[in-house]
């Protein structure tokens, strides 16, 4: 039976972070954190636009042909955007009463990760592409468009996951054990000269097979290896196919037991009588003959 | 609870488009738009035949060996068919009272797309193959064979999709964010010399992995990259496997609680009465109280 | 609502084919067609053994290394087996009263296909491998092991498929239309020099993508092509993931509504009360407090 | 209805194996087999740590670069670990009253397989990697962390599988027959020069296709072969997609029939009463009759 839900801090973000008392801080806060006023809404929409633009910039910079032609513009845009996002982050910290709570919250971390890569890239240039992590800022879009319904449904989904967390971890543990054992067996059977260069590589291959991804960069060549691979493929696919088939069979059986028809007893008004039933199961009265449409 | 269905214009196509008053227009309309008369049915069947033939022509023209041997016949056939379909389209416009409604409707657009590519191909020859879009005309086949039941079930399916549109878009947004972020991470980890030539290419790879398609044209080579890829594969496959397993477990639990099979009526010996039923549905006799075994 | 099941000839095979009257025919019939006697059972078991052996022979003959070493023995075995199966087939025809019914039945056709390829291979040697079709004879194994339960469950499965035949054909039609249209679009976008050599080849590629098989023998190279491919992959995988997610969400919602507990009302003995309920929903009596185990 | 569960020996491991009477054996037994005391818990945790460490050692030894640098340390560690596990195994045998029962049990066999490969590798060095089978010892982790709930849920899962064992074997038999027959057909159609080198190889290809893994190491080249492959792909994917769609359609239909959400008690204002409930479960008041909207 479902456990009672532990109480979590579900107060609106405003309360948790501490609405500031007065002055310019309050004005800034209203614009940045709240989306009820027109200014707040415009700010959020502008923010989304900037985030999308910044992601496009980073993506295009990674395409060699584009970089050759527009490299300078892209770099300038990126620096400007990073400056804007940094100032925004500092403003956020400045205008709430509990800045540390904001910095530790999910959105706070996302906002920090949105500006950090550009600075890290000054030291390690190859990390530059991680600027794309900014896309997580788009999770704010749900709040902007007043889609509390979306938020509610996502919360429900997350709760369903928590409730099943135990079953899921048992399942994942079993899958991990299977890929480790069978990956190792394949390493022994096929060997490095057939592509299975090490046990970790073989486990990687086992995962591509169980999950039916099947890249094909490593494939079994020996007959025994192919036999084991066939078994793994049937298991990985069967884990999807067998329960689906069982569920469908159950549903069909239930449906035949209890077709949700609108056939109504005239005496006691109970519904859902089977097509072939002649008497009402709740009051025993005779049912009118069944007319098929 | 399910939202009330917004009223949509569900009048038969005939009414919506405006049945013409008299004369040759009415005759043509009856043949083309309505399938109740024998002429109308024959017309529709001939139409389907022509569409299938025309698709076969376009497909064969793309196969080099076939084109070499029968190219001329194929080209001639295609021009004839396009002429026939164009005349038919003009007739449709001509014989309804509200031609503009027809041109804007789904079927109207499909019929236009069926003839347009051939004309566009006069200017841009490589678009010629888009003649295959004609296959969408085959959606009329449901109406021809008087398969209103099919139409009903498709409508039900479409409604089910609308009802879940919100959940679906949340889900898709999350998947898109995952592939953007992890695709970018892989670009940084693997790099262009390992096949991940740009961020868009890496995102394309991430999609092939999450959806378990796994072409293998781009594959991770580094150990860290393979580890991340393994995680993505397990998530993409797990999103299918885990809910399926949860649903099956629930079903099995419910089934054990509520077997609806052995309860027998003492009078007429029929079985399968529901636990809460008090009267036999076949003879109306009173059922003994339900005892669990 | 489910249609009434059309009456099919469900009499046991014996009755349908016509039990012979007397003599050696009756004896042979009892051994071959019926599995109740010890001779009949032994015959069926021997038959299964021979079928399995014959399949192994054909498989091994296709492996070049094996053929080199044992080719003669394999060929001799195959001819002997074909002779045995041919004689058995003729005996079957000879000992029933209605041989034509047997020849037309499913098992009759399977038995014929089991011997035919060897004879055809005298004229067209490359058809020899089709001897493997003999494996369908193994469907008899269900009858041998007195597994009427298996047969019953298979029949139930087949009926479930028939009931949904309409929905399934709508679904398949839509999938076929999608792969034809998008396959053609990819042919136009990518072109033969990128591997999409003809429209049929592109449709083949579209099917490998929608079904998430993803061989990788043909892959999109252009950015626009990869974008379309990404959409197709998300649709093909989404068609599996989205309904699964919806079903799981529904189930979870229902479960929270109606956890199938064993909590029983002491007064009216109704069950399945929610953990937090304090009064019985059927008689209004007070429920004992809920004890969690 | 579900069969009654056959009685299995469900006594705790301690009773089944036979708790020793006295002395040092009892002390050792308490530490090794029981996890209630602090010593027992520490032992189990240490064991898990050693198993994980040993698996890491074996994996790293298979990576050529690692072996070059730290080969000696890895070998020494492995010998020490094998010695520890061997001693532990012998202790287990020594301190129970029925050592043979332990050796035959699932955990007993797992523990034996955990030490055997190292000894076998003295004769057949390439079997060394099978030391990874030790990972199965981690199944003890559920017992250590007092996760009887996990064990319960796994047992439930295993029971569900047993109940459906019949359906599952029918399903698997059909799939096996399909891949044998269609694999053979493809062997005949494509032939060895197209990659389908033998019938077993073709069956291996058929399995990669039906299970949507699609390595791509063998792919059909002829048009007819690709057509057959397309059919197989649609079947393999359809077996997942079609039932999922049917189940979702059923669920949606049922949900519309039986919304269990809006019925409100007039007295205490609680919601979500079942349609057939007559009394409020929270306050016992009589509910107004259910009116469908």
CSV table of C-alpha atoms in Angstrom, one decimal, chain A residues 31-240:
chain,number,residue,atom,x,y,z
A,31,UNK,CA,10.6,41.6,-12.4
A,32,UNK,CA,13.0,38.7,-12.2
A,33,UNK,CA,11.3,36.2,-10.0
A,34,UNK,CA,7.6,36.8,-10.4
A,35,UNK,CA,5.8,36.5,-13.7
A,36,UNK,CA,2.5,38.0,-12.7
A,37,UNK,CA,3.2,41.6,-13.8
A,38,UNK,CA,3.7,42.6,-17.4
A,39,UNK,CA,7.3,43.5,-16.7
A,40,UNK,CA,7.8,40.1,-15.2
A,41,UNK,CA,6.3,38.3,-18.1
A,42,UNK,CA,8.3,40.4,-20.7
A,43,UNK,CA,11.4,39.7,-18.8
A,44,UNK,CA,10.8,36.0,-18.8
A,45,UNK,CA,10.0,35.9,-22.5
A,46,UNK,CA,13.1,37.9,-23.3
A,47,UNK,CA,15.1,35.5,-21.2
A,48,UNK,CA,13.8,32.5,-23.1
A,49,UNK,CA,14.6,34.2,-26.4
A,50,UNK,CA,18.1,35.0,-25.3
A,51,UNK,CA,18.7,31.4,-24.1
A,52,UNK,CA,17.5,30.0,-27.4
A,53,UNK,CA,19.7,32.4,-29.3
A,54,UNK,CA,22.7,31.6,-27.2
A,55,UNK,CA,22.2,27.8,-27.8
A,56,UNK,CA,22.0,28.4,-31.5
A,57,UNK,CA,25.2,30.4,-31.3
A,58,UNK,CA,27.0,27.6,-29.6
A,59,UNK,CA,25.7,25.0,-32.0
A,60,UNK,CA,26.7,26.9,-35.0
A,61,UNK,CA,30.1,27.6,-33.7
A,62,UNK,CA,30.7,23.9,-33.6
A,63,UNK,CA,30.0,23.5,-37.3
A,64,UNK,CA,33.3,24.2,-39.0
A,65,UNK,CA,31.8,25.7,-42.2
A,66,UNK,CA,29.8,28.2,-40.2
A,67,UNK,CA,32.7,29.1,-37.9
A,68,UNK,CA,34.8,29.9,-40.9
A,69,UNK,CA,32.4,32.4,-42.2
A,70,UNK,CA,30.9,34.1,-39.1
A,71,UNK,CA,33.3,33.2,-36.4
A,72,UNK,CA,33.8,36.7,-35.1
A,73,UNK,CA,30.2,37.5,-34.8
A,74,UNK,CA,29.5,34.3,-33.0
A,75,UNK,CA,32.3,34.9,-30.5
A,76,UNK,CA,31.2,38.5,-29.8
A,77,UNK,CA,27.5,37.4,-29.3
A,78,UNK,CA,28.6,34.7,-26.9
A,79,UNK,CA,30.6,37.1,-24.8
A,80,UNK,CA,27.7,39.5,-24.7
A,81,UNK,CA,25.3,36.8,-23.7
A,82,UNK,CA,27.5,35.5,-21.0
A,83,UNK,CA,27.8,39.0,-19.6
A,84,UNK,CA,24.1,39.5,-19.6
A,85,UNK,CA,23.5,36.1,-17.9
A,86,UNK,CA,26.2,36.8,-15.3
A,87,UNK,CA,24.7,40.2,-14.4
A,88,UNK,CA,21.3,38.5,-14.2
A,89,UNK,CA,22.6,35.9,-11.9
A,90,UNK,CA,24.2,38.4,-9.6
A,91,UNK,CA,21.0,40.4,-9.5
A,92,UNK,CA,19.1,37.3,-8.5
A,93,UNK,CA,21.5,36.7,-5.6
A,94,UNK,CA,21.3,40.4,-4.7
A,95,UNK,CA,17.6,40.9,-4.5
A,96,UNK,CA,16.4,38.0,-2.4
A,97,UNK,CA,16.6,37.8,1.4
A,98,UNK,CA,18.2,34.3,1.4
A,99,UNK,CA,20.6,34.2,-1.4
A,100,UNK,CA,22.2,31.0,-0.3
A,101,UNK,CA,18.8,29.2,-0.6
A,102,UNK,CA,18.6,30.4,-4.1
A,103,UNK,CA,22.1,29.3,-5.0
A,104,UNK,CA,21.4,25.8,-3.6
A,105,UNK,CA,18.1,25.3,-5.3
A,106,UNK,CA,17.7,23.4,-8.5
A,107,UNK,CA,17.1,26.6,-10.6
A,108,UNK,CA,19.9,28.3,-8.9
A,109,UNK,CA,22.4,25.6,-9.8
A,110,UNK,CA,21.0,25.5,-13.4
A,111,UNK,CA,21.5,29.3,-13.7
A,112,UNK,CA,25.1,29.0,-12.4
A,113,UNK,CA,25.9,26.2,-14.8
A,114,UNK,CA,24.6,28.4,-17.5
A,115,UNK,CA,27.4,30.9,-17.1
A,116,UNK,CA,30.2,28.8,-15.7
A,117,UNK,CA,31.4,27.0,-18.8
A,118,UNK,CA,32.3,30.3,-20.6
A,119,UNK,CA,34.6,31.2,-17.7
A,120,UNK,CA,36.0,27.7,-17.5
A,121,UNK,CA,36.6,27.8,-21.2
A,122,UNK,CA,39.1,30.6,-20.6
A,123,UNK,CA,41.3,28.0,-19.0
A,124,UNK,CA,40.2,24.9,-20.8
A,125,UNK,CA,39.0,25.9,-24.3
A,126,UNK,CA,37.6,22.5,-25.1
A,127,UNK,CA,34.9,22.8,-22.4
A,128,UNK,CA,33.4,25.7,-24.3
A,129,UNK,CA,30.7,23.6,-25.8
A,130,UNK,CA,29.2,22.9,-22.4
A,131,UNK,CA,27.6,26.3,-22.7
A,132,UNK,CA,24.8,24.3,-24.2
A,133,UNK,CA,23.8,23.3,-20.7
A,134,UNK,CA,22.0,26.6,-20.8
A,135,UNK,CA,19.2,24.7,-22.4
A,136,UNK,CA,18.1,23.5,-18.9
A,137,UNK,CA,17.2,27.2,-18.2
A,138,UNK,CA,14.3,26.5,-20.6
A,139,UNK,CA,12.6,24.6,-17.8
A,140,UNK,CA,11.4,28.0,-16.7
A,141,UNK,CA,9.2,28.2,-19.8
A,142,UNK,CA,6.6,26.2,-17.9
A,143,UNK,CA,6.3,28.9,-15.3
A,144,UNK,CA,6.3,31.7,-17.8
A,145,UNK,CA,3.4,30.5,-19.8
A,146,UNK,CA,1.4,30.0,-16.6
A,147,UNK,CA,1.3,26.3,-17.2
A,148,UNK,CA,0.8,25.3,-13.6
A,149,UNK,CA,-1.1,22.3,-15.1
A,150,UNK,CA,2.1,21.1,-16.7
A,151,UNK,CA,3.9,21.5,-13.5
A,152,UNK,CA,1.2,19.5,-11.7
A,153,UNK,CA,1.4,16.7,-14.2
A,154,UNK,CA,5.2,16.6,-14.0
A,155,UNK,CA,5.0,16.5,-10.2
A,156,UNK,CA,2.6,13.6,-10.5
A,157,UNK,CA,5.0,11.8,-12.8
A,158,UNK,CA,7.9,12.3,-10.4
A,159,UNK,CA,5.8,11.0,-7.5
A,160,UNK,CA,4.9,7.9,-9.5
A,161,UNK,CA,8.6,7.3,-10.1
A,162,UNK,CA,9.4,7.7,-6.4
A,163,UNK,CA,6.7,5.2,-5.5
A,164,UNK,CA,8.2,2.6,-7.8
A,165,UNK,CA,11.8,3.5,-7.0
A,166,UNK,CA,12.3,0.2,-5.2
A,167,UNK,CA,11.0,-2.0,-8.1
A,168,UNK,CA,13.1,0.0,-10.5
A,169,UNK,CA,16.3,-0.4,-8.7
A,170,UNK,CA,15.8,-4.2,-8.4
A,171,UNK,CA,15.2,-4.3,-12.1
A,172,UNK,CA,18.2,-2.2,-13.0
A,173,UNK,CA,20.4,-4.2,-10.7
A,174,UNK,CA,19.4,-7.4,-12.4
A,175,UNK,CA,20.0,-5.8,-15.8
A,176,UNK,CA,23.5,-4.6,-14.8
A,177,UNK,CA,24.4,-8.1,-13.5
A,178,UNK,CA,23.3,-9.7,-16.7
A,179,UNK,CA,25.4,-7.3,-18.9
A,180,UNK,CA,28.4,-7.7,-16.7
A,181,UNK,CA,28.3,-11.5,-16.7
A,182,UNK,CA,27.4,-12.0,-20.3
A,183,UNK,CA,29.7,-9.3,-21.4
A,184,UNK,CA,32.5,-11.1,-19.7
A,185,UNK,CA,31.5,-14.4,-21.2
A,186,UNK,CA,31.5,-12.9,-24.7
A,187,UNK,CA,35.0,-11.4,-24.0
A,188,UNK,CA,36.2,-14.9,-23.2
A,189,UNK,CA,34.4,-16.5,-26.2
A,190,UNK,CA,35.2,-13.9,-28.9
A,191,UNK,CA,38.4,-12.4,-27.7
A,192,UNK,CA,40.2,-9.1,-28.5
A,193,UNK,CA,41.0,-10.0,-32.1
A,194,UNK,CA,37.2,-10.1,-32.8
A,195,UNK,CA,36.6,-6.6,-31.6
A,196,UNK,CA,35.9,-7.4,-27.9
A,197,UNK,CA,39.1,-5.6,-26.8
A,198,UNK,CA,38.6,-5.6,-23.1
A,199,UNK,CA,35.9,-6.5,-20.5
A,200,UNK,CA,34.6,-2.9,-20.2
A,201,UNK,CA,34.3,-2.9,-24.1
A,202,UNK,CA,32.4,-6.2,-24.0
A,203,UNK,CA,30.1,-4.8,-21.3
A,204,UNK,CA,29.5,-1.8,-23.5
A,205,UNK,CA,28.6,-4.2,-26.3
A,206,UNK,CA,26.3,-6.2,-24.1
A,207,UNK,CA,24.4,-3.0,-23.2
A,208,UNK,CA,24.1,-2.1,-26.9
A,209,UNK,CA,22.6,-5.6,-27.5
A,210,UNK,CA,20.3,-5.8,-24.5
A,211,UNK,CA,18.8,-2.4,-25.1
A,212,UNK,CA,18.4,-3.3,-28.8
A,213,UNK,CA,20.4,-0.3,-29.9
A,214,UNK,CA,22.8,-2.4,-31.9
A,215,UNK,CA,25.4,0.0,-33.2
A,216,UNK,CA,27.4,-2.7,-35.0
A,217,UNK,CA,30.8,-1.3,-34.1
A,218,UNK,CA,31.5,-4.5,-32.2
A,219,UNK,CA,29.8,-7.7,-33.4
A,220,UNK,CA,30.3,-11.4,-32.6
A,221,UNK,CA,32.0,-13.4,-35.3
A,222,UNK,CA,32.1,-16.9,-33.8
A,223,UNK,CA,29.1,-19.2,-33.9
A,224,UNK,CA,29.0,-19.7,-30.2
A,225,UNK,CA,29.3,-15.9,-29.7
A,226,UNK,CA,26.4,-15.3,-32.1
A,227,UNK,CA,24.3,-17.9,-30.3
A,228,UNK,CA,24.9,-16.1,-27.0
A,229,UNK,CA,24.2,-12.8,-28.7
A,230,UNK,CA,20.9,-14.1,-30.1
A,231,UNK,CA,19.9,-15.1,-26.6
A,232,UNK,CA,20.7,-11.7,-25.2
A,233,UNK,CA,18.8,-10.0,-28.1
A,234,UNK,CA,15.7,-12.2,-27.4
A,235,UNK,CA,15.9,-11.3,-23.7
A,236,UNK,CA,16.3,-7.6,-24.2
A,237,UNK,CA,13.5,-7.5,-26.7
A,238,UNK,CA,11.4,-10.0,-24.8
A,239,UNK,CA,11.5,-7.9,-21.7
A,240,UNK,CA,9.5,-5.4,-23.7
